[in-house]
């Protein structure tokens, strides 16, 4: 029999303290064993997520949806992806939460309490599409480092808050303002308080849009902790990294904001297309702004079966950053021919749109793929396969596909 090493009395004592209870057979715990009570909590319970969601990383937490889970017109918390660059802030004191507006381009910096923000400015609600710039990254080749998102890092929820514009008007912004940059309460993975996990922003024109909110509610309730409670910047249609969670400061900059993840290959792509794997000079990289046209088939789930002669009803959502989707098509022959879908207008600017189609032209039994393709108001369509390679694997807006078997 192999000899096992058991934990020492000292370690056992420390473990009992952590767990808050005597570990009755503690002397029998093998060395290096991590008691279940000390392992990561169940993320689905912790964040109130559907157990069908996929956990891509736990340090920091990154969780994505699957296409069929996003079938609802408005994304509820349980199907909303989580993308964290650092550690979720702990012990949030809502009553003492403040938002500072400072920077080179304010007349005089100002501090608002959450209560002041809520009482002083008019409230607005918009349904806003938030897609991670890296959604679809898993398909790039050569592979791109980072969370291997498939299709589920996108959401469209109702966000309620005050217009950033109204707040900036109240503060007084100088004419030389170029960009806003957010600062937030999350903690860098190194726990070094000098470092920010992420501090991004948007140009003034985007900051001043009607739909750019300092939000305190999501879907009519307090924003869930993982999504930015108690205050979040929401700039729909742009990479969701521009929508700072747990925001406590907004700096009005006289230059392009240069916070964490604004430079290098972070949320930047080659300004002109490059060959896969090619090195790109820093000055040839451009910050991602409006997200490209894209769509997702949310019903049926890939792998569905229908009987021969039966029609197949499909549906899903389509979005196009700052633009609107004006045409939606499907193909059952790998993109050789396309048929129209019905596509609804967005409920408001920057909200995703709903499409549907009734497919009754499957010629016989067998395996099919249904592809969906959206076209934006400038006539740009989704590529059928992977679009331009870039170092970090952003902006994969290839057509979504589902498998169907006619039996
Ligand atoms: N403070 C802060 N804001 C943040 C992030 C973060 O890590 N910290 N992640 C950004 C990124 S990269 C994305 S894609 C979205 C994800 O929003 P969600 O987790 O609410 O879906 O939040 C953005 N805002
Ligand atoms: Mo992101």
XYZ file of C-alpha atoms and ligand atoms in Angstrom:
432
model
C 0.000 0.000 0.000
C 1.175 3.514 -0.857
C 1.920 5.722 2.084
C -0.154 8.872 2.155
C 0.883 12.189 3.615
C -1.688 13.789 5.849
C -2.078 17.433 6.711
C -0.468 18.751 9.860
C -2.329 19.722 13.004
C -1.543 23.402 12.357
C -3.003 23.365 8.851
C -6.018 21.461 10.104
C -6.638 24.104 12.738
C -6.442 26.851 10.123
C -8.827 24.942 7.845
C -11.349 24.467 10.663
C -11.234 28.183 11.368
C -11.843 28.997 7.704
C -14.737 26.561 7.461
C -16.057 27.682 10.826
C -16.574 24.217 12.191
C -14.592 21.241 13.474
C -13.572 18.924 10.632
C -14.401 15.680 12.403
C -12.197 13.312 10.387
C -9.735 16.094 9.600
C -6.726 13.974 10.539
C -7.482 11.792 7.544
C -7.365 14.593 4.947
C -4.550 13.914 2.471
C -1.923 16.592 1.991
C -2.819 19.108 -0.711
C -6.522 18.257 -0.664
C -8.867 21.229 -0.915
C -12.061 20.701 1.104
C -15.187 21.332 -0.955
C -16.307 24.004 1.492
C -13.313 26.099 0.454
C -13.661 25.649 -3.276
C -15.226 28.271 -5.500
C -18.892 28.737 -4.776
C -21.343 27.515 -7.383
C -21.225 30.362 -9.942
C -24.766 29.686 -11.116
C -26.104 30.221 -7.604
C -23.663 33.010 -6.840
C -24.694 35.089 -9.848
C -28.223 33.737 -10.348
C -27.355 32.299 -13.750
C -29.034 29.510 -15.652
C -27.076 26.267 -15.263
C -26.931 25.972 -19.051
C -24.476 28.895 -19.155
C -20.803 28.122 -19.819
C -18.115 29.139 -17.332
C -14.965 30.066 -19.274
C -12.892 31.265 -16.349
C -13.292 31.707 -12.605
C -10.366 34.042 -11.876
C -11.734 36.410 -12.991
C -15.291 35.209 -13.601
C -16.222 34.936 -17.274
C -19.456 33.218 -18.188
C -21.268 33.056 -21.522
C -24.716 32.079 -22.768
C -25.567 29.616 -25.495
C -27.502 30.815 -28.543
C -30.800 29.159 -27.567
C -30.661 30.676 -24.071
C -30.823 34.149 -25.618
C -34.235 33.557 -27.191
C -36.085 36.151 -25.072
C -36.550 39.600 -26.579
C -35.082 41.214 -23.480
C -32.158 39.433 -21.834
C -32.807 38.618 -18.195
C -29.996 38.367 -15.679
C -29.929 34.584 -15.719
C -28.867 34.494 -19.373
C -26.605 37.543 -19.367
C -22.924 36.860 -19.969
C -20.385 38.052 -17.415
C -17.084 39.510 -18.519
C -14.784 40.596 -15.707
C -11.219 41.794 -16.108
C -10.591 41.939 -12.375
C -12.236 41.028 -9.093
C -15.802 42.069 -8.336
C -15.801 44.793 -5.657
C -16.721 43.596 -2.197
C -18.670 45.376 0.532
C -20.296 47.974 -1.704
C -21.745 50.779 0.401
C -24.587 52.088 -1.735
C -25.454 54.893 0.680
C -21.980 56.351 0.440
C -21.334 55.608 -3.255
C -20.171 58.676 -5.147
C -19.438 59.558 -8.747
C -16.638 62.044 -9.367
C -16.453 63.935 -12.646
C -12.956 65.287 -13.195
C -10.285 65.519 -15.887
C -8.442 68.134 -17.934
C -11.627 69.257 -19.657
C -13.999 70.038 -16.791
C -14.452 73.603 -15.545
C -14.284 72.316 -11.970
C -14.511 68.712 -10.817
C -17.674 67.683 -9.047
C -18.817 64.814 -6.836
C -22.352 63.405 -6.836
C -23.845 60.930 -4.426
C -25.969 58.223 -5.970
C -29.046 59.819 -4.375
C -28.191 63.182 -5.989
C -27.790 61.608 -9.403
C -31.165 59.927 -9.047
C -33.028 62.985 -7.785
C -31.393 65.741 -9.822
C -31.618 64.293 -13.334
C -34.419 62.838 -15.410
C -34.557 59.046 -15.676
C -34.517 57.281 -19.038
C -34.872 53.631 -19.999
C -33.437 52.083 -23.153
C -32.965 48.546 -24.330
C -29.271 48.404 -25.230
C -27.193 45.751 -26.973
C -23.924 44.979 -25.229
C -21.581 42.628 -27.040
C -18.060 41.848 -25.888
C -15.511 42.848 -28.527
C -14.096 39.319 -28.212
C -17.396 37.491 -28.791
C -16.649 34.729 -31.341
C -12.927 34.761 -30.557
C -12.745 30.943 -30.319
C -12.930 30.604 -34.090
C -9.849 32.634 -34.992
C -6.808 30.966 -36.470
C -3.994 31.393 -35.533
C -5.832 31.328 -32.185
C -6.097 34.519 -30.194
C -5.381 34.541 -26.468
C -8.168 35.498 -24.121
C -11.539 34.076 -23.167
C -12.593 31.653 -25.861
C -16.062 33.118 -26.358
C -18.254 31.268 -28.831
C -21.460 33.184 -29.571
C -22.892 33.983 -26.153
C -21.119 37.182 -25.056
C -23.986 39.424 -26.090
C -27.053 40.733 -24.289
C -29.828 43.235 -24.706
C -31.433 44.318 -21.434
C -33.418 47.341 -20.317
C -31.160 49.879 -18.657
C -32.517 52.746 -16.564
C -30.508 55.710 -15.432
C -29.665 59.310 -16.135
C -28.128 60.621 -19.315
C -24.393 61.134 -19.045
C -24.980 64.235 -21.161
C -27.259 65.793 -18.535
C -24.668 65.215 -15.837
C -21.843 66.616 -17.969
C -23.922 69.711 -18.750
C -24.417 70.213 -15.026
C -20.672 69.932 -14.417
C -19.606 72.191 -17.281
C -17.338 70.790 -19.958
C -14.602 72.748 -21.740
C -14.507 73.022 -25.517
C -11.307 71.016 -25.733
C -12.961 67.809 -24.428
C -12.123 64.828 -26.635
C -12.948 61.659 -24.742
C -14.411 60.374 -21.495
C -12.682 57.648 -19.467
C -14.349 55.653 -16.712
C -12.798 54.504 -13.455
C -14.370 51.785 -11.357
C -14.285 50.004 -8.029
C -13.225 46.536 -9.193
C -9.860 45.234 -8.039
C -6.876 44.284 -10.193
C -6.118 40.544 -10.214
C -2.772 41.309 -8.541
C -4.726 43.116 -5.801
C -2.350 46.039 -6.345
C -4.500 49.110 -5.587
C -2.369 51.210 -7.966
C -3.506 49.116 -10.915
C -6.913 49.290 -12.600
C -8.299 46.117 -14.219
C -9.845 48.232 -16.984
C -10.472 51.935 -17.577
C -11.888 52.595 -21.004
C -14.206 55.165 -22.500
C -15.718 56.735 -25.588
C -15.269 59.924 -27.648
C -17.402 62.928 -26.622
C -19.870 62.426 -29.493
C -20.763 58.973 -28.153
C -20.751 60.189 -24.541
C -23.321 62.864 -25.425
C -25.810 60.576 -27.208
C -29.317 60.306 -25.740
C -28.858 56.593 -25.080
C -25.553 56.825 -23.199
C -26.568 56.293 -19.589
C -25.257 56.257 -16.099
C -27.511 53.374 -15.154
C -28.636 52.203 -11.743
C -31.271 49.701 -12.847
C -31.313 46.703 -15.154
C -34.657 45.253 -16.215
C -36.448 47.375 -13.625
C -34.404 46.264 -10.617
C -31.116 47.232 -8.990
C -28.295 46.176 -11.311
C -27.034 42.723 -10.248
C -23.643 42.885 -8.531
C -21.760 41.151 -11.361
C -23.130 43.612 -13.907
C -22.052 46.801 -12.191
C -24.141 47.506 -9.100
C -24.761 50.252 -8.015
C -23.773 52.398 -11.033
C -22.799 51.539 -14.564
C -21.947 53.440 -17.687
C -23.892 51.965 -20.618
C -22.868 52.826 -24.168
C -24.863 50.433 -26.364
C -23.679 49.325 -29.789
C -20.004 49.711 -28.914
C -17.784 46.953 -27.561
C -19.232 46.288 -24.119
C -15.827 47.062 -22.610
C -16.765 50.743 -23.055
C -19.639 50.228 -20.602
C -17.839 50.492 -17.283
C -19.333 48.572 -14.379
C -19.104 49.774 -10.729
C -18.280 53.268 -11.999
C -17.131 55.805 -9.417
C -15.340 58.330 -11.600
C -15.546 59.706 -15.106
C -12.672 61.783 -16.378
C -13.277 64.256 -19.171
C -10.102 64.110 -21.192
C -8.501 66.587 -23.578
C -7.019 63.615 -25.452
C -8.005 60.049 -26.259
C -8.367 58.326 -22.885
C -5.244 56.306 -22.124
C -6.498 54.136 -19.238
C -5.959 50.417 -18.778
C -6.892 48.410 -21.932
C -7.134 51.469 -24.185
C -3.764 50.895 -25.855
C -1.665 48.214 -27.565
C -3.730 45.296 -28.837
C -6.509 45.770 -26.252
C -9.822 46.488 -27.963
C -7.867 47.708 -30.974
C -7.675 46.102 -34.415
C -5.494 46.747 -37.465
C -6.847 49.869 -39.221
C -6.319 48.055 -42.537
C -6.719 44.275 -43.009
C -3.595 42.169 -42.360
C -2.610 38.561 -43.125
C -3.396 36.104 -40.277
C -0.572 36.115 -37.736
C 1.083 39.246 -39.127
C 2.753 41.669 -36.690
C 1.046 45.050 -36.694
C 2.799 48.296 -35.749
C 1.215 50.155 -32.846
C 0.384 53.209 -34.968
C -1.495 50.960 -37.423
C -3.950 49.818 -34.743
C -7.350 51.535 -34.349
C -9.699 51.570 -31.347
C -12.876 49.544 -31.947
C -15.883 51.853 -32.072
C -19.321 50.796 -33.376
C -19.693 46.996 -33.453
C -20.246 45.292 -36.827
C -23.522 43.844 -38.142
C -24.335 40.440 -36.630
C -27.158 38.028 -35.856
C -27.936 34.983 -33.775
C -30.445 32.196 -34.348
C -31.966 31.603 -30.922
C -34.641 29.111 -31.962
C -34.496 26.242 -32.554
C -31.492 24.938 -30.697
C -28.815 23.569 -33.019
C -29.391 19.854 -33.611
C -33.188 20.078 -33.793
C -35.046 17.443 -35.797
C -38.177 17.911 -37.895
C -40.334 15.478 -39.805
C -40.178 15.425 -43.581
C -42.747 17.787 -45.065
C -42.891 19.871 -41.881
C -42.022 23.562 -41.877
C -39.312 24.875 -39.564
C -39.874 28.188 -37.816
C -36.667 29.975 -36.926
C -36.134 33.184 -34.983
C -33.417 35.254 -33.405
C -31.924 38.700 -33.014
C -29.807 40.950 -35.212
C -27.863 44.116 -34.393
C -25.457 46.464 -36.126
C -23.697 48.730 -33.618
C -24.754 52.320 -34.265
C -26.661 51.286 -37.390
C -29.897 49.433 -37.964
C -30.323 46.021 -39.549
C -32.339 46.507 -42.728
C -32.250 43.020 -44.230
C -32.183 39.541 -42.774
C -31.819 36.334 -44.797
C -31.357 32.616 -44.244
C -29.738 29.900 -46.313
C -30.146 26.112 -46.116
C -27.546 25.338 -48.791
C -24.338 26.647 -47.219
C -24.812 30.136 -48.563
C -25.436 29.337 -52.238
C -28.891 30.887 -52.173
C -30.561 33.164 -49.644
C -34.200 33.637 -48.659
C -35.706 36.585 -46.810
C -36.566 36.638 -43.108
C -38.911 39.126 -41.478
C -37.010 41.608 -39.342
C -38.609 44.034 -36.886
C -37.489 47.604 -36.300
C -35.590 48.115 -33.008
C -37.653 49.203 -30.000
C -35.194 52.093 -29.678
C -31.859 52.978 -31.252
C -29.062 50.547 -30.240
C -31.468 47.741 -29.271
C -31.228 44.426 -31.056
C -33.946 43.539 -33.568
C -35.964 40.352 -33.858
C -36.155 38.243 -36.980
C -38.100 35.157 -37.953
C -38.722 32.941 -40.950
C -40.765 29.916 -41.860
C -38.653 27.433 -43.799
C -40.662 24.954 -45.837
C -38.329 24.180 -48.693
C -36.247 21.296 -47.317
C -36.267 19.056 -50.425
C -35.840 15.707 -48.676
C -34.699 13.857 -45.552
C -31.165 14.490 -44.387
C -28.750 16.835 -42.674
C -28.979 20.591 -43.224
C -27.485 23.725 -41.798
C -29.457 26.915 -41.456
C -27.309 30.017 -41.788
C -28.524 33.514 -40.951
C -27.154 36.727 -42.445
C -27.911 40.318 -41.486
C -27.254 43.421 -43.578
C -26.963 46.904 -42.070
C -28.385 50.220 -43.264
C -25.155 50.939 -45.144
C -25.498 47.725 -47.159
C -22.762 45.834 -45.293
C -23.542 42.153 -44.669
C -22.112 39.597 -42.277
C -19.332 37.483 -43.781
C -20.305 33.837 -44.217
C -17.119 32.656 -42.522
C -14.437 34.314 -40.416
C -13.763 38.014 -41.038
C -10.391 39.787 -40.836
C -7.860 38.247 -38.477
C -6.554 40.533 -35.731
C -4.102 39.895 -32.875
C -6.681 39.627 -30.065
C -9.472 37.981 -32.022
C -12.075 40.733 -31.929
C -15.122 41.398 -34.102
C -15.957 37.930 -35.370
C -19.335 38.635 -36.942
C -19.503 35.537 -39.163
C -22.963 34.127 -39.916
C -24.414 32.027 -37.124
C -25.366 28.480 -38.141
C -27.468 25.717 -36.655
C -27.695 22.038 -37.621
C -31.090 20.588 -38.576
C -32.030 17.027 -39.366
C -35.070 16.242 -41.475
C -36.234 12.721 -40.603
N -15.294 48.046 -14.139
C -15.361 47.162 -15.133
N -16.185 47.392 -16.160
C -16.259 46.521 -17.179
C -15.461 45.346 -17.206
C -14.617 45.100 -16.087
O -13.905 44.099 -16.003
N -14.594 46.032 -15.079
N -15.515 44.505 -18.288
C -15.931 45.126 -19.542
C -16.099 44.178 -20.626
S -14.686 43.695 -21.455
C -17.337 43.749 -21.018
S -17.531 42.759 -22.374
C -18.547 44.157 -20.279
C -19.307 42.944 -19.799
O -20.498 43.318 -19.185
P -21.363 42.248 -18.369
O -20.428 41.440 -17.510
O -22.341 43.038 -17.589
O -22.048 41.374 -19.381
O -18.261 44.979 -19.156
C -17.226 45.903 -19.334
N -17.121 46.769 -18.184
Mo -15.384 42.568 -23.380
